[in-house]
Coordinates of C-alpha atoms and ligand atoms in Angstrom, one line a residue:
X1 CA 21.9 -28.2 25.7
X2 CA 22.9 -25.1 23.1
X3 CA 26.7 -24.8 23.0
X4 CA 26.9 -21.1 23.2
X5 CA 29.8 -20.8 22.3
X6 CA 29.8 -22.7 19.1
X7 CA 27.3 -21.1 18.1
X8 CA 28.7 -17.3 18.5
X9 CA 31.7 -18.3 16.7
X10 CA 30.2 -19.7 13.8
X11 CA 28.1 -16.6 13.7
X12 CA 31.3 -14.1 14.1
X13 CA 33.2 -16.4 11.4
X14 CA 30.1 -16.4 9.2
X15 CA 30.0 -12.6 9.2
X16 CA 33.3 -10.8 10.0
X17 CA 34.4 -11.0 6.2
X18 CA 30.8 -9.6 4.5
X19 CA 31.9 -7.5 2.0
X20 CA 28.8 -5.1 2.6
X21 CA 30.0 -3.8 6.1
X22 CA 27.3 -0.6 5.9
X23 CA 29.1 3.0 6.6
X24 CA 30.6 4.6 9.7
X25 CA 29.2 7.6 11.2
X26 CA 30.4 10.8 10.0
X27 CA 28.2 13.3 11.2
X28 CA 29.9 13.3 14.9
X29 CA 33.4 13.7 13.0
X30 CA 35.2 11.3 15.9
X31 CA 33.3 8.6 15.1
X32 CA 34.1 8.3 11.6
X33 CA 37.9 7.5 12.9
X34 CA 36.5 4.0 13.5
X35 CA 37.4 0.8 11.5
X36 CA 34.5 -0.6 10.0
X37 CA 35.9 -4.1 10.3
X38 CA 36.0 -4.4 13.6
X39 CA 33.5 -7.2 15.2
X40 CA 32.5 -8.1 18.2
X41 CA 29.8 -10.0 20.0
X42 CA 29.5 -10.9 23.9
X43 CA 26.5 -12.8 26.0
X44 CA 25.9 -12.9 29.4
X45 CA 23.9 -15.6 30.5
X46 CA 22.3 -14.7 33.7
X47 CA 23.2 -17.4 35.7
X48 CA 26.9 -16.0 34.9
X49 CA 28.3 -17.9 32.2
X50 CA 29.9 -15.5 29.2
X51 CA 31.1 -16.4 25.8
X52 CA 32.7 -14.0 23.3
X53 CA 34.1 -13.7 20.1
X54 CA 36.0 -11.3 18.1
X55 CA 36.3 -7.5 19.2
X56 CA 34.1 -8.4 22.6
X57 CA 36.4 -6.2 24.7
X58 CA 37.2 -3.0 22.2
X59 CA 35.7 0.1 23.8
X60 CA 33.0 1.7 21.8
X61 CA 31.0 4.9 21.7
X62 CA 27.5 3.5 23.1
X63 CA 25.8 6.6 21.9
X64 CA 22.0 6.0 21.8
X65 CA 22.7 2.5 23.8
X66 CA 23.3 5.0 27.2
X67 CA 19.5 6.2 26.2
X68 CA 17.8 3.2 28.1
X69 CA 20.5 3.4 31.3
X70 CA 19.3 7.3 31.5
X71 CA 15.6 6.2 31.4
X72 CA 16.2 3.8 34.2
X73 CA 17.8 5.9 36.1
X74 CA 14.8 8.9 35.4
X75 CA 12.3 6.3 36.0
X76 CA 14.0 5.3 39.6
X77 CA 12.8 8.6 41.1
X78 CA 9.0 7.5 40.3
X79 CA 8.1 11.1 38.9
X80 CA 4.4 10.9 37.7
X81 CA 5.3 13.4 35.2
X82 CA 7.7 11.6 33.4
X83 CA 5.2 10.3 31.4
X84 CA 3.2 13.3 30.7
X85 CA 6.6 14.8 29.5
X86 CA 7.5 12.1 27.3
X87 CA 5.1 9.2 25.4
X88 CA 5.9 5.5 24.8
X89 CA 4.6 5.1 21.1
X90 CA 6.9 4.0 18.7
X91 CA 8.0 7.0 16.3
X92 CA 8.0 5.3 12.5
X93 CA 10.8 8.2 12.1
X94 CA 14.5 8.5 11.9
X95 CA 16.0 9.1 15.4
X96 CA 16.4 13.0 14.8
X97 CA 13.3 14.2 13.3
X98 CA 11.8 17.1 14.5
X99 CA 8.4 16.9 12.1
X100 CA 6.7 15.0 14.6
X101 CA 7.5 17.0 17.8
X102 CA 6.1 20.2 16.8
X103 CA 3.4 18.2 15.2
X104 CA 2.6 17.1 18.5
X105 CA 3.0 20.0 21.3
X106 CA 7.1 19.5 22.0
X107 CA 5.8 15.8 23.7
X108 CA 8.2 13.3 22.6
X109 CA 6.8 10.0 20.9
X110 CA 9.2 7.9 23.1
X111 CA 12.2 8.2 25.4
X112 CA 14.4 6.6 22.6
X113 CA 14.5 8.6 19.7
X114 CA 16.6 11.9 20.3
X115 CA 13.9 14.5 21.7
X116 CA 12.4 12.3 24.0
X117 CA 16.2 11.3 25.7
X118 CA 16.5 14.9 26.0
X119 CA 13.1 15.4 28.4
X120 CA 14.9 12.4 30.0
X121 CA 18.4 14.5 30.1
X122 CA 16.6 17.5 31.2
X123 CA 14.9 15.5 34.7
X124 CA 18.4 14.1 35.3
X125 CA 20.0 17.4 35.4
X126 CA 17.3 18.3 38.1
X127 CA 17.1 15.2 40.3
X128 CA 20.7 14.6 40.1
X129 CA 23.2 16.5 42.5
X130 CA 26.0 16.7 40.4
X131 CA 24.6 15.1 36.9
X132 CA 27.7 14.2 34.7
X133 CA 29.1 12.0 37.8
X134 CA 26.0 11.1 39.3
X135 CA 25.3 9.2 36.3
X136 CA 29.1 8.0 35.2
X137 CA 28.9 6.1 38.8
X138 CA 25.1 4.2 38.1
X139 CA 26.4 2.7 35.1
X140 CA 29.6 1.7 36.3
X141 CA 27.9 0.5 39.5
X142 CA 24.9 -1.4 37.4
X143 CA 28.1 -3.0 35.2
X144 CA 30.3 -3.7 38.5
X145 CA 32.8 -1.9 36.6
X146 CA 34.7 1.2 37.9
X147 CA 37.2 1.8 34.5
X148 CA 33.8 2.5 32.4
X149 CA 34.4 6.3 31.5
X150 CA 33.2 9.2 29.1
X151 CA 34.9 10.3 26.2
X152 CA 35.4 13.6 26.0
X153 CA 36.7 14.4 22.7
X154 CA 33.6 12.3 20.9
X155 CA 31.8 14.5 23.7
X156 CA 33.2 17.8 22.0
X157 CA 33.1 16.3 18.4
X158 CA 29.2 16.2 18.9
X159 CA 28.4 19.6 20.9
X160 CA 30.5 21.2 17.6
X161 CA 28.3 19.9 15.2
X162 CA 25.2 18.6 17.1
X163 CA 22.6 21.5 15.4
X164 CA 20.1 18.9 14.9
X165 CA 19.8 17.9 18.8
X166 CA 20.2 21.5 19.6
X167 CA 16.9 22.3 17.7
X168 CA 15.2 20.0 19.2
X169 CA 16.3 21.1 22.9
X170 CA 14.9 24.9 21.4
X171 CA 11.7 23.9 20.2
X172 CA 11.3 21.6 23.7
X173 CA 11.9 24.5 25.4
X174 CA 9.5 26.6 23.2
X175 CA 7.0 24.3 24.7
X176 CA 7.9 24.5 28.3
X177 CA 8.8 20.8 28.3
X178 CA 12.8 21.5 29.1
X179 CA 13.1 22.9 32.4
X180 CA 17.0 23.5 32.2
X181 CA 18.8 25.5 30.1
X182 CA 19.3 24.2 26.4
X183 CA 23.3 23.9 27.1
X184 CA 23.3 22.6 30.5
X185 CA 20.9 19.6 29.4
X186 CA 22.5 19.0 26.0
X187 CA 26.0 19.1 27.5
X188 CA 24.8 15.8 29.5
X189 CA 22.9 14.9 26.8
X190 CA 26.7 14.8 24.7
X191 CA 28.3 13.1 27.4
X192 CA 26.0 10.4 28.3
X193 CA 26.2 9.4 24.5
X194 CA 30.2 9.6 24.7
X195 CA 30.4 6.9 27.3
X196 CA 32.7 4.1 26.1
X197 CA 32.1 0.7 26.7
X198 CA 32.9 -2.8 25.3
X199 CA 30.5 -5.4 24.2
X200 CA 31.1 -7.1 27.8
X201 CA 30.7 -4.2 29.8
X202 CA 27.1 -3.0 27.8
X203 CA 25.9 -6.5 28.4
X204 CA 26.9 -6.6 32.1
X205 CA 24.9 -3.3 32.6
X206 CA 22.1 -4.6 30.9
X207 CA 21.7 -7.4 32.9
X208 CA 19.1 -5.5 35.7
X209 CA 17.0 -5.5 32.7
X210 CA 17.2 -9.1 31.8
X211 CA 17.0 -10.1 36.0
X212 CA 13.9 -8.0 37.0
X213 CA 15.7 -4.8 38.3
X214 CA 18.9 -6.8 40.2
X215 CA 22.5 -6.3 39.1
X216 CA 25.1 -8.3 39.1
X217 CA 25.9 -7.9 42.5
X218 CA 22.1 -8.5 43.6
X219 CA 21.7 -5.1 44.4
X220 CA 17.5 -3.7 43.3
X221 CA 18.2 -0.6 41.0
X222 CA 14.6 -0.6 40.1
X223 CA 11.6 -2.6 40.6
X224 CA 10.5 -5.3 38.4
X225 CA 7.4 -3.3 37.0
X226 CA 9.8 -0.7 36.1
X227 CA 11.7 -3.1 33.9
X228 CA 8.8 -4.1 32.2
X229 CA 8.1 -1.0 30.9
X230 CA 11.6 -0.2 29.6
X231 CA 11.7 -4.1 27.9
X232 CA 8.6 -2.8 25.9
X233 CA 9.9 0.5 24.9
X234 CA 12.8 -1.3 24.3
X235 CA 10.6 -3.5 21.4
X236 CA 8.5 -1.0 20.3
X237 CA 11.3 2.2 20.0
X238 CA 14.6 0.8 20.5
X239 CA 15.5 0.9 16.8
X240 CA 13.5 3.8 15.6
X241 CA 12.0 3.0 12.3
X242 CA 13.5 -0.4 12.0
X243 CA 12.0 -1.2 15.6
X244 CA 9.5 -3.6 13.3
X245 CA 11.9 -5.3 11.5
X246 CA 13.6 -5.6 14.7
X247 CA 10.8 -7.5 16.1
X248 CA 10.6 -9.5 13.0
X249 CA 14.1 -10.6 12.4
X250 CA 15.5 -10.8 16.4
X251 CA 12.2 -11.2 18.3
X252 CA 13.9 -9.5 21.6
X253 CA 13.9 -6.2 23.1
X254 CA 17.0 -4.3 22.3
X255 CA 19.0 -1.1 21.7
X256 CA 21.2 0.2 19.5
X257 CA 23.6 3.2 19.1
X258 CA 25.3 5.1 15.8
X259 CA 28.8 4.0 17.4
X260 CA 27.5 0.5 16.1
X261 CA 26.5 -1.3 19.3
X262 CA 23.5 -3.2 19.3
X263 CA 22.3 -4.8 23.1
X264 CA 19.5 -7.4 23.0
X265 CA 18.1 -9.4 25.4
X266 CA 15.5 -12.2 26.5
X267 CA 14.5 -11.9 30.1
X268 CA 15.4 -14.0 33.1
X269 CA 17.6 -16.1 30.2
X270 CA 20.5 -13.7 28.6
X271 CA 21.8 -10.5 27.3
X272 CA 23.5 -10.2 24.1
X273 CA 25.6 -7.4 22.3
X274 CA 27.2 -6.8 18.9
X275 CA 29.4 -4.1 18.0
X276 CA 30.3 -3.6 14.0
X277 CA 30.4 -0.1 13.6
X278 CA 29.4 0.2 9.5
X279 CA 25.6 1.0 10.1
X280 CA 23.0 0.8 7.4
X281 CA 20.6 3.5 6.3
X282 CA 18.5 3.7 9.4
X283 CA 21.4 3.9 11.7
X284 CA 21.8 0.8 13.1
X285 CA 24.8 -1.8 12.8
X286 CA 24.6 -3.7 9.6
X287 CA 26.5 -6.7 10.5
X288 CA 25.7 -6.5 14.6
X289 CA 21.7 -6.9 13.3
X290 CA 22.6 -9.7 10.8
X291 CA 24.4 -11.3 13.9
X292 CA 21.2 -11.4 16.2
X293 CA 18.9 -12.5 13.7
X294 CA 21.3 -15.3 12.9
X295 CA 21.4 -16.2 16.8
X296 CA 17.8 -15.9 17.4
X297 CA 16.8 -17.8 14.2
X298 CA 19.8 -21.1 15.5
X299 CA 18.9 -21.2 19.3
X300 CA 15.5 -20.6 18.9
X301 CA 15.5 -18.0 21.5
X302 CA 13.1 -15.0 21.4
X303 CA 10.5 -14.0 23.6
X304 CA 8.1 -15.0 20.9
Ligands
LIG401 N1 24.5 11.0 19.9 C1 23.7 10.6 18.8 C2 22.8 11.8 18.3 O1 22.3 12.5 19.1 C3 22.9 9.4 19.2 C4 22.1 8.9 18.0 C5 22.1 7.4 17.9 O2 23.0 6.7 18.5 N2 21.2 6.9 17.2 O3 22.7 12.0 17.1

């Protein structure tokens, strides 16, 4: 039998003095505050055992992480036209490129990279009564946690400097694929990136994804086809143009977000996540991507 926690330990010790830590995120001015040597990593095994080590209960900035909990939630109301709004094919670009959207008629290449989580932002601010707390309450719900909250004043940092993202909202709306206005959709859009979470808390919400659609609390927040289709996107997309060497170094689907969290998982088995927040030059966690590989690569486990 593996001895989990042996294992995570070794990995943590192995890695939390690296000299090459990768760089913070300045371009949302909050998150540069961070301390690039914090560490953590947390695993939920699905039949409820945890281990942790190292900074497993800090509260991060999920940024791009809260893209797949938005996409679960969009694809819950079963909306044929999600996916004429949106594709699912892996961009081979940066997260905020804009090249290939106008390229390609204001349709997204995936819900994962920027553009496409802001069709999915846009169909949330319709289906949802009151978006902002509509959606605070499924992920605290899906994570059986009730303290999980936004940040506001990463929230603000963004909207100040977010150009890039508004662009994108403009030229989606210049091709009638944003039904809202730009600021109401981008103001969820900043919020649903500003929710703070800890390593324990990102892999408690992602357990519905590693059990078929059921949460903790055996409660069906989607079906089990649904989750399927996120998983893939999750391989294919879920590290934009390192979603290959992804694949090739971890072998599971996963997400990660410029706050430095990374959330992997192998179905009907566990769920994984790393925070580090020094990111290398594709945006994702330098030491949190290290970490997987090395636990994939010891346990043997990857859905290959
Ligand atoms: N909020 C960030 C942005 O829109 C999310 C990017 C990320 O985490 N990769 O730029």
């Amino acid at each position: 039998m593996l001895d989990f926690n042996k294992i995570i330990n070794n990995i943590h010790n192995n890695l939390k003095n690296n000299v090459v830590k990768g760089v913070v995120a300045s371009y949302i001015p909050e998150l540069s505050k961070q301390d690039v040597n914090q560490f953590g990593i947390f695993m939920q095994h699905v039949d409820g055992r945890t281990f942790k080590a190292g900074d497993a209960q800090t509260p991060f900035s999920i940024q791009s992480i809260s893209k797949v909990l938005t996409l679960s939630k969009a694809i819950a109301f079963e909306d044929n036209n999600l996916w004429k709004r949106v594709d699912v094919e892996p961009s081979g670009n940066p997260f905020n490129h804009l090249s290939l959207l106008e390229l390609e008629n204001g349709i997204p290449r995936n819900p994962l990279i920027n553009a496409g989580a802001i069709v999915i932002a846009d169909i949330l601010c319709t289906k949802l009564e009151n978006p902002k707390e509509d959606f605070l309450k499924y992920v605290r719900d899906i994570a059986n946690d009730q303290s999980i909250n936004y940040n506001f004043k990463v929230a603000e940092s963004e909207r100040k400097t977010g150009f890039n993202n508004y662009a994108a909202a403009n030229l989606l709306k210049s091709f009638d694929n944003l039904n809202n206005d730009v600021d109401v959709v981008m103001d969820f859009y900043f919020h649903q990136c500003a929710i703070e979470m800890t390593c324990a808390q990102v892999a408690k919400a992602f357990y519905v994804f590693a059990n078929s659609g059921r949460c903790f609390n055996n409660i069906q927040h989607i079906t089990s086809s649904q989750v399927k289709r996120i998983n893939a996107i999750m391989l294919t997309c879920g590290f934009y143009d390192e979603s290959g060497e992804f694949a090739f170094e971890v072998g599971l689907p996963g997400k990660s977000g410029v706050g430095g969290g990374i959330v992997a998982l192998l179905p009907n088995h566990l769920i994984i996540s790393t925070w580090s927040p020094g990111l290398n030059p594709k945006g994702n966690s330098l030491i949190g991507m290290q970490a997987l590989e090395q636990f994939t690569t010891q346990t043997n486990l990857s859905i290959f």
